PDB file of C-alpha atoms in Angstrom:
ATOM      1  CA  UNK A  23       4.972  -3.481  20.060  1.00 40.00           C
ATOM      2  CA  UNK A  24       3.952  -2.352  23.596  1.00 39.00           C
ATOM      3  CA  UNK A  25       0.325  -2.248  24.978  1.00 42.00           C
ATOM      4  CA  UNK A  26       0.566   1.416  24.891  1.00 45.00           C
ATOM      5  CA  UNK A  27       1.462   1.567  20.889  1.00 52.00           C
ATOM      6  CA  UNK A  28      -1.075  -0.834  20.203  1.00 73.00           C
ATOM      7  CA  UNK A  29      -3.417  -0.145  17.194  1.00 84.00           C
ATOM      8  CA  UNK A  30      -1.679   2.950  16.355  1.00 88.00           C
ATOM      9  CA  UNK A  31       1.420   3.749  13.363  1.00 91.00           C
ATOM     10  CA  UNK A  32       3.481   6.654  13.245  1.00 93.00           C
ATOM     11  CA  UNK A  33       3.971   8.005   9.605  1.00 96.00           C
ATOM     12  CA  UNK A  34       7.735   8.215   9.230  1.00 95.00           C
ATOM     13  CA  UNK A  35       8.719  11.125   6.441  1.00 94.00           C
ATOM     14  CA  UNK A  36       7.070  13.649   4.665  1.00 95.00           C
ATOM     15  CA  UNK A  37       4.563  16.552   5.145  1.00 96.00           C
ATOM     16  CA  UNK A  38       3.002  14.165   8.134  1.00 96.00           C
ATOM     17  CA  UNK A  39       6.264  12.870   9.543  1.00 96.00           C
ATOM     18  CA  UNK A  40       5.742  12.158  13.035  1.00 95.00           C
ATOM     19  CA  UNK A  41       1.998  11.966  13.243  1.00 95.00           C
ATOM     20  CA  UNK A  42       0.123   9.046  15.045  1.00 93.00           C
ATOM     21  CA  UNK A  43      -2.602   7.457  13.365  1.00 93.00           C
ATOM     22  CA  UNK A  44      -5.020   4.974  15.465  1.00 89.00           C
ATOM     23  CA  UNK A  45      -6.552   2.172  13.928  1.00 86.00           C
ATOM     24  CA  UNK A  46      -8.990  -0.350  15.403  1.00 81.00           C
ATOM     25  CA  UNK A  47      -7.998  -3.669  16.844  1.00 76.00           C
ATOM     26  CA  UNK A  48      -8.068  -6.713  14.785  1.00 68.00           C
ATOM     27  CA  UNK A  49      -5.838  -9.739  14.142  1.00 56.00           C
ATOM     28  CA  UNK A  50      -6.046  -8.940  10.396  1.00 65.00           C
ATOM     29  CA  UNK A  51      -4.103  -5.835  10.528  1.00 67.00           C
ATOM     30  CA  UNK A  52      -0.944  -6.008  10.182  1.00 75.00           C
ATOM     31  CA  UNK A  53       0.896  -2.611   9.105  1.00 80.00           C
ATOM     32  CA  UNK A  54       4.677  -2.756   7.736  1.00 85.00           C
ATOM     33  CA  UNK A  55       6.959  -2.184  10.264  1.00 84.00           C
ATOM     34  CA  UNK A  56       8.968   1.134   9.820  1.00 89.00           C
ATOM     35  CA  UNK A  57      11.726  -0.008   8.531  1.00 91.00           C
ATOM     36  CA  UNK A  58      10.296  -1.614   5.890  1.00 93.00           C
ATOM     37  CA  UNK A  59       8.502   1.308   4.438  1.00 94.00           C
ATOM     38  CA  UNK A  60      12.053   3.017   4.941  1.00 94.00           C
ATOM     39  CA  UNK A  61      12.992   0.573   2.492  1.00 95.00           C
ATOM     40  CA  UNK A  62      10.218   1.085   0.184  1.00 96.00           C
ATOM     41  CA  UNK A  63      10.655   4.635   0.071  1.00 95.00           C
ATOM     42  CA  UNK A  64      14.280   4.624  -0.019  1.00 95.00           C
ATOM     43  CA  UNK A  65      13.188   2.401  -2.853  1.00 96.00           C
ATOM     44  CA  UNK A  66      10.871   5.017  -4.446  1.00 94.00           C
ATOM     45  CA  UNK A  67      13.204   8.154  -3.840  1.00 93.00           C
ATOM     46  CA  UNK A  68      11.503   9.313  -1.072  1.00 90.00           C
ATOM     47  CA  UNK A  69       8.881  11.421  -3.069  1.00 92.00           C
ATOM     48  CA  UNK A  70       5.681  10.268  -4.933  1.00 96.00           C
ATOM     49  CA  UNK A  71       5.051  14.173  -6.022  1.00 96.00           C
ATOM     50  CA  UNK A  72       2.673  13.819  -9.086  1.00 96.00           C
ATOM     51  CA  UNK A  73       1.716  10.537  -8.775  1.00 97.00           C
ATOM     52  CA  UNK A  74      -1.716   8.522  -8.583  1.00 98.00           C
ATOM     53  CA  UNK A  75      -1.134   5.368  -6.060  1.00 98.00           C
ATOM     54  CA  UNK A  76      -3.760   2.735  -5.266  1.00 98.00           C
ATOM     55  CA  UNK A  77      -3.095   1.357  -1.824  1.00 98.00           C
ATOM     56  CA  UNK A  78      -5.742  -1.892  -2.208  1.00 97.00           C
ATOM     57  CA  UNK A  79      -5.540  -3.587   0.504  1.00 95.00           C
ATOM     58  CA  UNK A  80      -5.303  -0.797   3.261  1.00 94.00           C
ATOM     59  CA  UNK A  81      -5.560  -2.103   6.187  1.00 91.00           C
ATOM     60  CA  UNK A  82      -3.973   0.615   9.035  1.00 90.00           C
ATOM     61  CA  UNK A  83      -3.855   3.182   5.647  1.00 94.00           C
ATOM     62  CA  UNK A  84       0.676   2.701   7.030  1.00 94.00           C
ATOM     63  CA  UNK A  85       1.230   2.545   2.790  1.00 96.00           C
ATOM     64  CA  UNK A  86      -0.865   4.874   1.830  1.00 97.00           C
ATOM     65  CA  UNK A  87      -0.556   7.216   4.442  1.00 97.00           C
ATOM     66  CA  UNK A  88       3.236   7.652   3.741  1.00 96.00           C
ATOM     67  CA  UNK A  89       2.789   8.194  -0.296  1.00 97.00           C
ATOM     68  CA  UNK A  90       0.539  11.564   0.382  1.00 98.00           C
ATOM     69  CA  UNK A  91       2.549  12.438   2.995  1.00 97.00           C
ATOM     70  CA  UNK A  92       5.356  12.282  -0.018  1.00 97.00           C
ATOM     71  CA  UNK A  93       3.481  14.647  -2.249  1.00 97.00           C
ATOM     72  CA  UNK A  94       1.672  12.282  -4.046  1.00 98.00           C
ATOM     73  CA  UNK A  95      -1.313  13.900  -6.006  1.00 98.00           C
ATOM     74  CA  UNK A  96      -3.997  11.183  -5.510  1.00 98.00           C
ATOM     75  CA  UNK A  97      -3.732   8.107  -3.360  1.00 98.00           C
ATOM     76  CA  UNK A  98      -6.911   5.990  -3.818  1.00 98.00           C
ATOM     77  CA  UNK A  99      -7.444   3.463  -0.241  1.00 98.00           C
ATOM     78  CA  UNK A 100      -9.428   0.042  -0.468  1.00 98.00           C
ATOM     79  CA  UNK A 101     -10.661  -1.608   2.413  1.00 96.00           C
ATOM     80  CA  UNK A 102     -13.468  -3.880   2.452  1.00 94.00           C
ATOM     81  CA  UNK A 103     -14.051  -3.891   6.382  1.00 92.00           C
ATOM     82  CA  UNK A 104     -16.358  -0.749   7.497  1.00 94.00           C
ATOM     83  CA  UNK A 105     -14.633  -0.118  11.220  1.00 92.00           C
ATOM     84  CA  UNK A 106     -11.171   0.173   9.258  1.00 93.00           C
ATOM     85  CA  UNK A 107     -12.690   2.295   6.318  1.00 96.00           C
ATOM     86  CA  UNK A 108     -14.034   4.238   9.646  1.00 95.00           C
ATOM     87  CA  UNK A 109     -10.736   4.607  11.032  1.00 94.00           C
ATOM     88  CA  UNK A 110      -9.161   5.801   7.859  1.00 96.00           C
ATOM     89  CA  UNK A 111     -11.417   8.423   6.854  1.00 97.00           C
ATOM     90  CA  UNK A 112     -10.954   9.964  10.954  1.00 96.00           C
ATOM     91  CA  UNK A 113      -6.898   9.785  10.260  1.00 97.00           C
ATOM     92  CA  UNK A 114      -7.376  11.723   6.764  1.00 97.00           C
ATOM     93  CA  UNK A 115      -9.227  14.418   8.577  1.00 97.00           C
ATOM     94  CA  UNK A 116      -6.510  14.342  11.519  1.00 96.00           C
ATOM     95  CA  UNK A 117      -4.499  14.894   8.551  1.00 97.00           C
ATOM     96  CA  UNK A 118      -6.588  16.983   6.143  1.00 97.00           C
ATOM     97  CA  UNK A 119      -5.192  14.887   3.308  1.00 97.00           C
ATOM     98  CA  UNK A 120      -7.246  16.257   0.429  1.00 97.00           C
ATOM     99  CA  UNK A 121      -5.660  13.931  -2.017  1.00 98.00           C
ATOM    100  CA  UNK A 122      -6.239  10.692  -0.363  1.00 98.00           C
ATOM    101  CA  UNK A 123      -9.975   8.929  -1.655  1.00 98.00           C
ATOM    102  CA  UNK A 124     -11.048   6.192   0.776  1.00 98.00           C
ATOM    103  CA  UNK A 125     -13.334   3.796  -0.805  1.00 98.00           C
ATOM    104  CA  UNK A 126     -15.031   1.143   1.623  1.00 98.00           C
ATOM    105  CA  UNK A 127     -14.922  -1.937  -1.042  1.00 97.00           C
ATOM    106  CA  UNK A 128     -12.758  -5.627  -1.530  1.00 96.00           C
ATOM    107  CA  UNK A 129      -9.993  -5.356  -3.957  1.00 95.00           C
ATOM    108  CA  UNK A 130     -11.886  -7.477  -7.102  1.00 95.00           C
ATOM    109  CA  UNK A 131     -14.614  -5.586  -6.977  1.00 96.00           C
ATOM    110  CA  UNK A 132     -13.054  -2.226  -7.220  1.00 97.00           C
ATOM    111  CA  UNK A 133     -10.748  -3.674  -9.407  1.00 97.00           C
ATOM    112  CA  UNK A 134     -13.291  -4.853 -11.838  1.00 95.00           C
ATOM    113  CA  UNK A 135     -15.074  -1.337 -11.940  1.00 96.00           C
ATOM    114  CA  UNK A 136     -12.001   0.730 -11.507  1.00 96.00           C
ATOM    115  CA  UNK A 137     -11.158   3.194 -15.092  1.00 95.00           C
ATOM    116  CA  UNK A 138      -7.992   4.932 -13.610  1.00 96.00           C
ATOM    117  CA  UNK A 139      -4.474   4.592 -14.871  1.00 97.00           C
ATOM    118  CA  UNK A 140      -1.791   4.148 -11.391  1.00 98.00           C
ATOM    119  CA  UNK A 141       1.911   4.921 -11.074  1.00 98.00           C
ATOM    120  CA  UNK A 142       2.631   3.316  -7.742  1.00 98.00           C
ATOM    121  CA  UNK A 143       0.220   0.505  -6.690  1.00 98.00           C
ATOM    122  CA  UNK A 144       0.871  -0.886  -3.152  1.00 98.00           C
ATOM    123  CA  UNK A 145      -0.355  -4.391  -2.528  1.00 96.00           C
ATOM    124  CA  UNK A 146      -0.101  -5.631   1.318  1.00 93.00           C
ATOM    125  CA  UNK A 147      -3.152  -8.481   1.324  1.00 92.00           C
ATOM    126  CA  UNK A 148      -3.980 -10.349   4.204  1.00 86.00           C
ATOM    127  CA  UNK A 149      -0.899 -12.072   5.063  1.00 79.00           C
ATOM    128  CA  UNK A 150      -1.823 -15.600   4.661  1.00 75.00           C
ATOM    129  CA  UNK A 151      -4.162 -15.498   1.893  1.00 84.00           C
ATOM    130  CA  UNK A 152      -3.470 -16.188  -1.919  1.00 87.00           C
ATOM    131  CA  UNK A 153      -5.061 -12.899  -3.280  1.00 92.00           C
ATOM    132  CA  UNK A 154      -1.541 -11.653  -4.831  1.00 93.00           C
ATOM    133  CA  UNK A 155      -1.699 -14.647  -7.103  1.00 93.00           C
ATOM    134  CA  UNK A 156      -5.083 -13.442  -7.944  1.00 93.00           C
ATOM    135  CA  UNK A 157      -4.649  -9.920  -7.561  1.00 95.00           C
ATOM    136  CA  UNK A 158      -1.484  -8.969 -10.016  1.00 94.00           C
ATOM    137  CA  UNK A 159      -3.237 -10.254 -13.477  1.00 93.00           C
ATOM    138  CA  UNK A 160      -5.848  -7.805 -12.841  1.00 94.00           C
ATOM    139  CA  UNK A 161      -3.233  -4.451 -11.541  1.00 95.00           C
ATOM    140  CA  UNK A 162      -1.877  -4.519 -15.243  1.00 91.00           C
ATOM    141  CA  UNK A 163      -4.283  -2.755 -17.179  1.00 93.00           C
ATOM    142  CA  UNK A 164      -4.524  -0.189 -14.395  1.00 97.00           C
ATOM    143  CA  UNK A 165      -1.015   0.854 -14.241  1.00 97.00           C
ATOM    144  CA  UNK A 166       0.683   3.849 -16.001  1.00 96.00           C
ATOM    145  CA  UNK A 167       3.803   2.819 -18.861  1.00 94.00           C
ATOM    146  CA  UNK A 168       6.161   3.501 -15.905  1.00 95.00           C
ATOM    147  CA  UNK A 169       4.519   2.258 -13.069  1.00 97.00           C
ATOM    148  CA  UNK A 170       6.330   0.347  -9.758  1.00 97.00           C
ATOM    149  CA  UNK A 171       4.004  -1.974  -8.202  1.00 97.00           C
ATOM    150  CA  UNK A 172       4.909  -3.006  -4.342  1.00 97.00           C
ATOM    151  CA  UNK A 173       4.223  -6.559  -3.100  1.00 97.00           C
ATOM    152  CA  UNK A 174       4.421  -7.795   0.695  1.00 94.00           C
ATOM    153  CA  UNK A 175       3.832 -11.668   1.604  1.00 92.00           C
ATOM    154  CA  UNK A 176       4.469 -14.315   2.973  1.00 89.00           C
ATOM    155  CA  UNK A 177       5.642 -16.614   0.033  1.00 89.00           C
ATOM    156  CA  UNK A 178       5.901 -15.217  -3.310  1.00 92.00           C
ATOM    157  CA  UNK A 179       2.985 -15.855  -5.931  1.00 92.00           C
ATOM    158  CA  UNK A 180       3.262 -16.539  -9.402  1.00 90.00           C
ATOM    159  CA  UNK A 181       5.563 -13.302 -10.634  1.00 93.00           C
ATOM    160  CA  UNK A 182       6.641 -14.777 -14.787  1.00 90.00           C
ATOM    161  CA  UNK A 183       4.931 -11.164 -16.172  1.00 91.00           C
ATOM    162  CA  UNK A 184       6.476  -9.448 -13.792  1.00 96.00           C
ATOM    163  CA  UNK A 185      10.852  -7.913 -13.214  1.00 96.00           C
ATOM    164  CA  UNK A 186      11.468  -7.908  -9.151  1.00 96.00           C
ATOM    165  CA  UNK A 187      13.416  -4.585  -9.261  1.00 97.00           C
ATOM    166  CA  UNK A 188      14.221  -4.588  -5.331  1.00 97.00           C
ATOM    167  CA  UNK A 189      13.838  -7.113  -2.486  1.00 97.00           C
ATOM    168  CA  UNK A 190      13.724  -7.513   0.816  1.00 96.00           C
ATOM    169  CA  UNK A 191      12.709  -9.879   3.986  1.00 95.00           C
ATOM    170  CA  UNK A 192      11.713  -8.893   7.565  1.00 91.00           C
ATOM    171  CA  UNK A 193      11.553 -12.065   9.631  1.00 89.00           C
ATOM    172  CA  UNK A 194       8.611 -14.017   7.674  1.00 87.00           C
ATOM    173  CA  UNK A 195       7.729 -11.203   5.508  1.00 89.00           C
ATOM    174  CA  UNK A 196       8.676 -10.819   2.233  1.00 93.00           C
ATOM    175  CA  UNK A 197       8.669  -7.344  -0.007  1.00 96.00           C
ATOM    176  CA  UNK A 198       9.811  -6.573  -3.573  1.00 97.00           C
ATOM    177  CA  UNK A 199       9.394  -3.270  -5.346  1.00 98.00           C
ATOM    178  CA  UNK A 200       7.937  -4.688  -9.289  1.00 97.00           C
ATOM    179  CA  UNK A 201       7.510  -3.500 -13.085  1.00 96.00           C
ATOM    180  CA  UNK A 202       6.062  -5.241 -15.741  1.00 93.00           C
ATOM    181  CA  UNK A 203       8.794  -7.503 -17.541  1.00 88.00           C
ATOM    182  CA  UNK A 204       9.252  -6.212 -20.917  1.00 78.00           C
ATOM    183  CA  UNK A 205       6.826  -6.914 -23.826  1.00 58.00           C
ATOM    184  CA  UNK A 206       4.104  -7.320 -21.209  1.00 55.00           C
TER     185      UNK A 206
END
């Protein structure tokens, strides 16, 4: 990425398609490249109309961003650092994104307080932490019948309640597109 795209993503289909979004500088951010959320939403059909996504670990919002600009009806954003929550709530005005709810919090606590029922959660944690392995017990009972649940890493963590219905790799990052194995 050159100095002059620094900090910023483009979203790359949908009702935003094309628009820039800034985001402040920090190591910890790390937004999928475009290709892989090609992949994802190539993945997903291309539209999320109707549905209620959790994007937990936002980061640069790049996930989130590009399931309301696919018609989703509610996409919920966790981010636990304030500049970043800061950042996201100036790109949903850029974007007048009605249906996206930014909530400045870490994953386990909103987790643990969160009532809502999600049909497309999308789970990019900090890239060397373990917080999938912690993370995925807990997305279970807050995920529709049919839910898809979206996992990017660096190794995979411990996935036996889980079917991988689509992979993928991008130099050291791994993604898979998930469901809950049946009789979970």
């Amino acid at each position: 990425m050159s100095a002059q795209h620094k900090n910023q993503v483009r979203v790359i289909g949908g009702q935003y398609k094309s628009r820039i979004l800034k985001f402040p500088d920090s190591l910890a951010l790390r937004p999928t490249p475009d290709r892989v959320r090609e992949t994802l939403f190539n993945w997903l059909g291309q539209d999320c109309t109707g549905m209620v996504c959790l994007d937990l670990f936002s980061g640069s919002g790049a996930l989130g961003f590009e399931a309301a600009s696919r018609w989703a009806k509610k996409v919920v954003m966790i981010e636990a650092a304030r500049p970043v929550v800061a950042a996201l709530k100036s790109n949903q005005a850029l974007l007048a994104a009605d249906q996206i709810e930014i909530i400045c919090s870490t994953a386990e606590h909103y987790l643990s307080r969160c009532q809502e029922q999600f049909d497309l959660v999308l789970l990019d944690p900090p890239f060397a932490s373990t917080l999938l392995d912690e993370i995925l017990p807990q997305i279970a009972q807050h995920l529709s019948p049919t839910a898809r649940v979206y996992i990017e890493c660096a190794q995979w963590p411990e996935l036996s309640d889980w079917e991988i219905l689509r992979e993928g790799k991008a130099g050291t990052v791994k993604y898979a597109l998930l469901c809950r194995a049946s009789g979970q």
